[in-house]
Coordinates of C-alpha atoms and ligand atoms in Angstrom, one line a residue:
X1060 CA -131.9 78.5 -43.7
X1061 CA -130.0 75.7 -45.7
X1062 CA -126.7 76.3 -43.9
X1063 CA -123.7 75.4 -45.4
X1064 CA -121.1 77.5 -43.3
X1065 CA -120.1 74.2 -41.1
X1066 CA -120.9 70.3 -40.9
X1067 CA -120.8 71.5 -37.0
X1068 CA -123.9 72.8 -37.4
X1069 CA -125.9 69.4 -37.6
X1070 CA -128.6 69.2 -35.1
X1071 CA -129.5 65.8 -32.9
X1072 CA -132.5 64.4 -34.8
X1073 CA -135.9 62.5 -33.0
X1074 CA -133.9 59.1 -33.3
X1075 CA -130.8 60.9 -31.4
X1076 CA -132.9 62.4 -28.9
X1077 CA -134.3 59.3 -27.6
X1078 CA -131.2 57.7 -27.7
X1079 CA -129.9 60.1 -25.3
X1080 CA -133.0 60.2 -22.9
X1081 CA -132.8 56.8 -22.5
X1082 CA -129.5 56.7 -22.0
X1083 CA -127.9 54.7 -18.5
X1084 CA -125.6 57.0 -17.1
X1085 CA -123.3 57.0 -13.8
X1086 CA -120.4 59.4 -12.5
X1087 CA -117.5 58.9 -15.4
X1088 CA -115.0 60.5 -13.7
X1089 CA -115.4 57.3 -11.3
X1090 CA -115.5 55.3 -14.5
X1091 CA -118.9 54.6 -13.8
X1092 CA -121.1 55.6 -16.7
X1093 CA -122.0 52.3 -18.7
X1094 CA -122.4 54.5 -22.0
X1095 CA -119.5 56.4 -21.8
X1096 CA -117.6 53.2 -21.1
X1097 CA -119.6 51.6 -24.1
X1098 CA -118.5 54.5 -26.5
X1099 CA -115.1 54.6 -25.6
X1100 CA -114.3 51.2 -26.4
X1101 CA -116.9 51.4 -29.4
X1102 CA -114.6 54.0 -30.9
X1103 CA -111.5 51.9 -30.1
X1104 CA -112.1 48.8 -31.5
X1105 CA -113.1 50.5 -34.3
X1106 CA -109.4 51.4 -35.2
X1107 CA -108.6 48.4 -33.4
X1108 CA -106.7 50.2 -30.2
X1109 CA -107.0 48.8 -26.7
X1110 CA -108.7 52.1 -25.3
X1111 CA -111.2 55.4 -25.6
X1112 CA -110.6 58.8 -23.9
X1113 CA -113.9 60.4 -24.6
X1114 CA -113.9 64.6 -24.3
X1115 CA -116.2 67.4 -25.0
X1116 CA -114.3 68.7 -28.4
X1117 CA -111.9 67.7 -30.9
X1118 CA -109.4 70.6 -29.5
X1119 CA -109.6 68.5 -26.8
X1120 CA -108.6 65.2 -27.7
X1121 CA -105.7 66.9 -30.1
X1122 CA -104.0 68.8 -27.6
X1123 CA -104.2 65.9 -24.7
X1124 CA -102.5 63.8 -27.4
X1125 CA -100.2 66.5 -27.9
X1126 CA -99.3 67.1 -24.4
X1127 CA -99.3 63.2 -23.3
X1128 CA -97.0 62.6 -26.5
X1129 CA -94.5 65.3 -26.0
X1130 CA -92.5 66.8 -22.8
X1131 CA -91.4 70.4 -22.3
X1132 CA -89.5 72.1 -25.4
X1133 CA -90.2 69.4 -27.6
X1134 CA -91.1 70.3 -31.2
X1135 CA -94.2 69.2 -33.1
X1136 CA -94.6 68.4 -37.0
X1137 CA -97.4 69.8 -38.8
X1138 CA -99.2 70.6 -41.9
X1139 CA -99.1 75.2 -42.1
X1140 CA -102.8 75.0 -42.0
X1141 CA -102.9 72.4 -39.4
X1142 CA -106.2 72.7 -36.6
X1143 CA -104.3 71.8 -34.3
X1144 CA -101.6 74.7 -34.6
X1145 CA -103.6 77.2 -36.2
X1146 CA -107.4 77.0 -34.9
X1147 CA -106.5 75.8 -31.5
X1148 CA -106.0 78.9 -29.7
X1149 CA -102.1 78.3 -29.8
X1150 CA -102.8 75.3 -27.2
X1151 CA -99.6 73.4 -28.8
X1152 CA -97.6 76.3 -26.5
X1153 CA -99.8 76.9 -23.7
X1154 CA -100.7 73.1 -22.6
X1155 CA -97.5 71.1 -24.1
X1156 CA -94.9 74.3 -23.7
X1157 CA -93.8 73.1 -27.3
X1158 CA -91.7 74.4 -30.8
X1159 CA -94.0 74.0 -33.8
X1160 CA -92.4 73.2 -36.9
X1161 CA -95.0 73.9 -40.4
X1162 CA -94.4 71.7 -43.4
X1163 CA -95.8 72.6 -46.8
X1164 CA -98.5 70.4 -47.8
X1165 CA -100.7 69.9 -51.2
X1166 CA -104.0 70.7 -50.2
X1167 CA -103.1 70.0 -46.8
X1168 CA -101.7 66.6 -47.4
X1169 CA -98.1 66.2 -46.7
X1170 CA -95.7 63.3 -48.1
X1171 CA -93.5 61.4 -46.1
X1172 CA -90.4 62.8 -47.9
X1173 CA -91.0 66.0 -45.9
X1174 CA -90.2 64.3 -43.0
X1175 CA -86.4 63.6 -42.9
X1176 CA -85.7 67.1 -43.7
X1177 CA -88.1 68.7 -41.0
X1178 CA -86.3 66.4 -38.6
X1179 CA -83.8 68.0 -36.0
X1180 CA -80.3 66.2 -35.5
X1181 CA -81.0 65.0 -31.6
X1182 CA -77.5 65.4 -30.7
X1183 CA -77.1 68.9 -31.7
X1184 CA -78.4 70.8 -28.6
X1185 CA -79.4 74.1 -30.6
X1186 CA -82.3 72.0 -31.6
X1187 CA -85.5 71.5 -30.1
X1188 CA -86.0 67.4 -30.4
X1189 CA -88.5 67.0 -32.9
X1190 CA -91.4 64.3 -31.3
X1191 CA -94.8 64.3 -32.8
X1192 CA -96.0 64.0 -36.2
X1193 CA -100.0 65.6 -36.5
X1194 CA -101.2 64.5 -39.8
X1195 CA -105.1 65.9 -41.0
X1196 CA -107.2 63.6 -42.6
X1197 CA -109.2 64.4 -44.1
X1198 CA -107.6 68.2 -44.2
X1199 CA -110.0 71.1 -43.2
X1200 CA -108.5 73.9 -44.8
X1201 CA -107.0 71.9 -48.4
X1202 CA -110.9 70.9 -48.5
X1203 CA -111.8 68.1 -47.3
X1204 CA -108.8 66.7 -49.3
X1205 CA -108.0 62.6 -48.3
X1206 CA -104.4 61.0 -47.9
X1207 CA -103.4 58.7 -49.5
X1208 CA -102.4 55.2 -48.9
X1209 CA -99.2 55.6 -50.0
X1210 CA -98.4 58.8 -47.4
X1211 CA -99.6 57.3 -44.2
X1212 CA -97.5 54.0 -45.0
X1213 CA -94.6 56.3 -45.8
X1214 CA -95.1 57.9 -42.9
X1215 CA -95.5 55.2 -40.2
X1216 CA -92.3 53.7 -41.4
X1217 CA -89.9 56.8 -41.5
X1218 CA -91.6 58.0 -37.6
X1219 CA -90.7 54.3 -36.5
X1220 CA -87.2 54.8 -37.7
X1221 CA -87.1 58.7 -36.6
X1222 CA -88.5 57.7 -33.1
X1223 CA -91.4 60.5 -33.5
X1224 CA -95.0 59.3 -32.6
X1225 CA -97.9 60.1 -34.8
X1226 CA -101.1 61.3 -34.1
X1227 CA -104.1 62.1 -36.5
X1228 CA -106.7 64.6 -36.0
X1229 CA -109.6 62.5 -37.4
X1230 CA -112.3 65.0 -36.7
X1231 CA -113.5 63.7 -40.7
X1232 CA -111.9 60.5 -40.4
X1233 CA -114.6 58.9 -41.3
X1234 CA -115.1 60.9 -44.6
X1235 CA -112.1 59.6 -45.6
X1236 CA -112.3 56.4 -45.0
X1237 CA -115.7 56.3 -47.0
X1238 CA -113.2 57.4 -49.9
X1239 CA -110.3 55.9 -49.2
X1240 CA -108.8 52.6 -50.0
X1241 CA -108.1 51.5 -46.6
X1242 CA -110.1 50.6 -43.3
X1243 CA -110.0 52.0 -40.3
X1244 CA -108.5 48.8 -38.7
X1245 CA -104.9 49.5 -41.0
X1246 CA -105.6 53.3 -39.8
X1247 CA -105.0 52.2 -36.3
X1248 CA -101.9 50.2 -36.9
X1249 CA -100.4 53.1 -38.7
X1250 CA -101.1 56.2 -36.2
X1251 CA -100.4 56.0 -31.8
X1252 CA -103.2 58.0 -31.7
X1253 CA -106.4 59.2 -33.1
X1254 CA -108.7 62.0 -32.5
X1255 CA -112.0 61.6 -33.8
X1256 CA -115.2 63.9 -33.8
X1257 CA -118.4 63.0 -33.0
X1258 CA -120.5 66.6 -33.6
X1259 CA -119.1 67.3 -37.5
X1260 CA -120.9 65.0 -40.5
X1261 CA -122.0 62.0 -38.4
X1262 CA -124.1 64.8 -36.4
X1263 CA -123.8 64.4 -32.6
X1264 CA -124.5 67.4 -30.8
X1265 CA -120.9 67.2 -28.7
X1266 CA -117.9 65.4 -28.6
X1267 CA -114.7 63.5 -29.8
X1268 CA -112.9 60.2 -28.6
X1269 CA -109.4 59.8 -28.3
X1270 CA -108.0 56.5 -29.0
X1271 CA -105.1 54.7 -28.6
X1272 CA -103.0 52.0 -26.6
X1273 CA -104.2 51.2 -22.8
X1274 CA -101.2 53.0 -21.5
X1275 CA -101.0 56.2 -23.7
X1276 CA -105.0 56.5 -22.7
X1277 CA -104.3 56.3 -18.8
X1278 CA -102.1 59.3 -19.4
X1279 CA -104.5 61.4 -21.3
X1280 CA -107.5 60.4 -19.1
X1281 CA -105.3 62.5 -15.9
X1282 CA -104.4 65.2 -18.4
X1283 CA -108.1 65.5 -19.5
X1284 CA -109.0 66.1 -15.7
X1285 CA -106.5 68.9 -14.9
X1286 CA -107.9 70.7 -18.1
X1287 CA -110.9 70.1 -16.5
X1288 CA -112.3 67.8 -19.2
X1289 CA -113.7 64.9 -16.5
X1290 CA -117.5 64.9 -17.0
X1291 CA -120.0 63.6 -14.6
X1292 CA -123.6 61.8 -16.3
X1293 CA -121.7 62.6 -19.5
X1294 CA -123.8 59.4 -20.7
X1295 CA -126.4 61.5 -22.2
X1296 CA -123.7 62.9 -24.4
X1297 CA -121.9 59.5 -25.4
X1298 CA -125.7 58.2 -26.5
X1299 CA -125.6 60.4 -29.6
X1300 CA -122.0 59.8 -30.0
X1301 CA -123.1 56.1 -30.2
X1302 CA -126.1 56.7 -32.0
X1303 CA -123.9 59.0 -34.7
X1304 CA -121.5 56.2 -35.4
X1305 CA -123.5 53.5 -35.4
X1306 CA -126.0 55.2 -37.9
X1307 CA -125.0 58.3 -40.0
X1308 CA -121.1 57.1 -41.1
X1309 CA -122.3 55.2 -44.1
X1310 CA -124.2 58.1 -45.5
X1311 CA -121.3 60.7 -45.2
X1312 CA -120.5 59.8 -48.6
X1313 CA -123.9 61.4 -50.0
X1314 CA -122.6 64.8 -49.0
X1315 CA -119.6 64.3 -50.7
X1316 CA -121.3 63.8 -54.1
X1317 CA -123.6 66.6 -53.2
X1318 CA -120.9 68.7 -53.0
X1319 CA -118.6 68.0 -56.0
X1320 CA -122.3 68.4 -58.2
X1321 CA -122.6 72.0 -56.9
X1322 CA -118.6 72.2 -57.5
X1323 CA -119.9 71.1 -61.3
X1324 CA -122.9 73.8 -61.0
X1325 CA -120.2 76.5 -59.7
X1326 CA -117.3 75.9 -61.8
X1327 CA -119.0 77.8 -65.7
X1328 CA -120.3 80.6 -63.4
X1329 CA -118.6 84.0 -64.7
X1330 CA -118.0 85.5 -61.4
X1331 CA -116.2 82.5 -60.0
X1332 CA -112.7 82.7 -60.3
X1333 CA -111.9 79.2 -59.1
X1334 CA -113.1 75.8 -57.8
X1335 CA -111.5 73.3 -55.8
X1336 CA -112.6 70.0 -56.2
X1337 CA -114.3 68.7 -53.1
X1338 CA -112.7 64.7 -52.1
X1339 CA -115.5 64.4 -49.8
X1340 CA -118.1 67.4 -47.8
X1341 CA -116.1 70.7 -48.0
X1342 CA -115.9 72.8 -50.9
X1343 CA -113.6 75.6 -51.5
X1344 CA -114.2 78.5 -54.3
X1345 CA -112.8 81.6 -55.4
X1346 CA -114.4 84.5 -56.7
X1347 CA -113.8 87.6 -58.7
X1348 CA -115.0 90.0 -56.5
X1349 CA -115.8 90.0 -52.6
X1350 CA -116.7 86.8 -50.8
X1351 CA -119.0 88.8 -48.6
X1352 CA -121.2 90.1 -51.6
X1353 CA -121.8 86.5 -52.7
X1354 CA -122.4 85.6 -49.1
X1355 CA -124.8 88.1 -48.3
X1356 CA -126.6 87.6 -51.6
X1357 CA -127.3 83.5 -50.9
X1358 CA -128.3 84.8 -47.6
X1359 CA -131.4 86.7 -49.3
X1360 CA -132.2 83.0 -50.9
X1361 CA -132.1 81.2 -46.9
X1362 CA -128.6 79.8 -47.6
X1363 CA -125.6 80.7 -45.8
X1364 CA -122.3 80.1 -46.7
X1365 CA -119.1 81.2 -44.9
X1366 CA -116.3 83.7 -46.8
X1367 CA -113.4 82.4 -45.4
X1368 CA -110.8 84.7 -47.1
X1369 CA -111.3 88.4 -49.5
X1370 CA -112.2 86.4 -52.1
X1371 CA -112.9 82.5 -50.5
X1372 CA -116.0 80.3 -49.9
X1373 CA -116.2 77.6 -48.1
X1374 CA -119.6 75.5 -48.3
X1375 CA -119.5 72.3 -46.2
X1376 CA -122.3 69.5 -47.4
X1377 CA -123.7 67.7 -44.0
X1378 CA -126.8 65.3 -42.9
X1379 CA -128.8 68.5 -42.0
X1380 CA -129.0 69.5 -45.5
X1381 CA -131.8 67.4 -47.0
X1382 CA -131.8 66.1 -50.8
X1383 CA -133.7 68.8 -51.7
X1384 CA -132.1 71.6 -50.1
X1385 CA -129.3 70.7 -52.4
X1386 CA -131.0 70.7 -55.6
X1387 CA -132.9 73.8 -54.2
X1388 CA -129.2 75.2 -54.4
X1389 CA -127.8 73.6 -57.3
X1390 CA -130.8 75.3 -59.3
X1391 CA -130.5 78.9 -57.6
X1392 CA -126.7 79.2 -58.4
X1393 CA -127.0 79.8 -61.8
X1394 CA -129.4 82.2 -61.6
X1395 CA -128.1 84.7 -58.9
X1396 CA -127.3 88.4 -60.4
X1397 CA -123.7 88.9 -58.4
X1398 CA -122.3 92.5 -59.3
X1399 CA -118.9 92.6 -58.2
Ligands
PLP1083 C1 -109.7 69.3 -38.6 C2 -110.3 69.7 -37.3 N1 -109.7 69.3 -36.2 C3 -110.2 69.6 -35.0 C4 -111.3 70.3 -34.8 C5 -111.7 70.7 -33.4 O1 -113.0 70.2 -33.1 P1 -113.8 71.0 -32.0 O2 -114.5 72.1 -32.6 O3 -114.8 69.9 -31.5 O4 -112.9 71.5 -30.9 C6 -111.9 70.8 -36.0 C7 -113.1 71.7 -35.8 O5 -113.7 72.1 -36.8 C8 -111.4 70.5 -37.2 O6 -112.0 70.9 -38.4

């Protein structure tokens, strides 16, 4: 199966596995495992932040931010499509007891000018005090869409007069910053916090980091434990994170071109109704009749895609999908007999 349904889908390769078999390991909720220790402050000096909170998922790290950034009845910023407000299993209200308010974005990408009306007057008391500003970069559901520059500037500056923090959920951080025209170092100065994943396109079986200032991680580090996030030999685990961003971030931006060339293949195709250009791995398409039928027709040709929507694809390029799987896909496309 070629299987485009989800970059979450990659598989630790030989070079992975050893890494992790021979990894040292120690008890890490005593702060005692060396490559836990190693990948936390890997993944912080990265963005340039003083500290690492690493934690089995990317839910994880988003909703300790959440929870260490906010206090009771607070209210939250975010993109309508958000993760962390829509795919999070409503964590926003059960772990943080907070007020969500959705902004429009493009795509998923909100501008800074959003921000001054979406902000609650603190001295009116019918208000919840707004807090946190989640950004998504890049966006999962605007596909794979990038900020840019411009935004995140904008929106450092108006937070810091606004006195919200701002946290980004990173999980493809790094397939924007393979894009974008800034480095990860400037990404740091502008955000508190970031969450980034280790087991989307750079391919590690588990795993996200949190990052952010010394005293901000000391707080989420206790909040991980009462979720019951503190992990033993969790070494093993940190290896492939290690080995994933060590090795595989350069190469993210081959399943970005991947992707817009089947966008290219897709777009002439009678039964598509739409296609939305992929920035970087995900791909979003309409079509005229049911998702499903197109779904279950790839299927018959070993590739799986995921109908998102009636009439809405998503196809997600990752390192588990070899050169030639995609021109094995690029060439079927054209040729499939969809009867709507
Ligand atoms: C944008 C975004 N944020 C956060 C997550 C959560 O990551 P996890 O599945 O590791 O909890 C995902 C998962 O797909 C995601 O797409």
């Amino acid at each position: 199966m070629i299987d485009f349904r989800s970059d979450t889908f990659t598989k630790p390769n030989d070079h992975m596995l050893q890494a992790m078999m021979a990894a040292s390991v120690g008890d890490d909720v005593f702060g005692e495992d060396p490559t836990v220790n190693e990948l936390e402050k890997y993944a912080a000096s990265l963005f340039g932040k003083e500290a690492g909170l690493f934690c089995p998922s990317g839910t994880m790290t988003n909703q300790i931010a959440i929870r260490v950034h906010t206090q009771i009845g607070d209210e939250v910023i975010c993109e309508k499509n958000a993760h962390v407000y829509k795919y999070e299993g409503g964590g926003i209200a059960s772990n943080s007891l907070c007020s969500v308010k959705l902004l429009e974005g493009e795509r998923g990408i909100l501008h800074p000018d959003q921000l001054p009306g979406a902000f609650n007057n603190p001295k009116d008391p019918h208000f919840p005090l707004s807090r946190l500003v989640c950004l998504e970069n890049t966006s999962n559901f605007g596909g794979g869409s990038i900020y840019p520059k411009e935004n995140l500037i904008g929106f450092r500056e108006k937070t810091l007069e606004m006195n919200l923090s701002l946290h980004l959920d990173g999980a493809r951080v790094f397939n924007a910053l393979e894009e974008a025209n800034y480095t990860s170092q400037e990404m740091g100065e502008w955000f508190d916090s970031i969450s980034i994943c280790l087991s989307k396109g750079l391919g590690a079986p588990v795993g996200s980091v949190l990052v952010g200032d010394q005293g901000f991680i000391d707080k989420a580090r206790r909040v991980r434990k009462s979720l019951g996030g503190g992990m033993r030999q969790a070494g093993y685990l940190a290896a492939a994170g290690l080995y994933a961003l060590v090795h595989n971030r350069s190469r993210l931006k081959e399943d970005h071109a991947a992707m817009r060339e089947i966008a290219e293949v897709l777009k002439p195709l009678d039964w598509i109704e739409q296609v939305e250009y992929p920035e970087t791995n995900i791909l979003f398409f309409t079509t005229k009749g049911p998702a499903q039928n197109l779904v279950d027709e790839l299927a018959k040709h070993h590739i799986q895609a995921l109908a998102v929507a009636k009439n809405r694809i998503r196809m997600v390029g990752h390192l588990d999908i070899a050169p030639y799987d995609y021109q094995v896909t690029k060439s079927l496309l054209p040729k499939l007999e969809i009867s709507f």
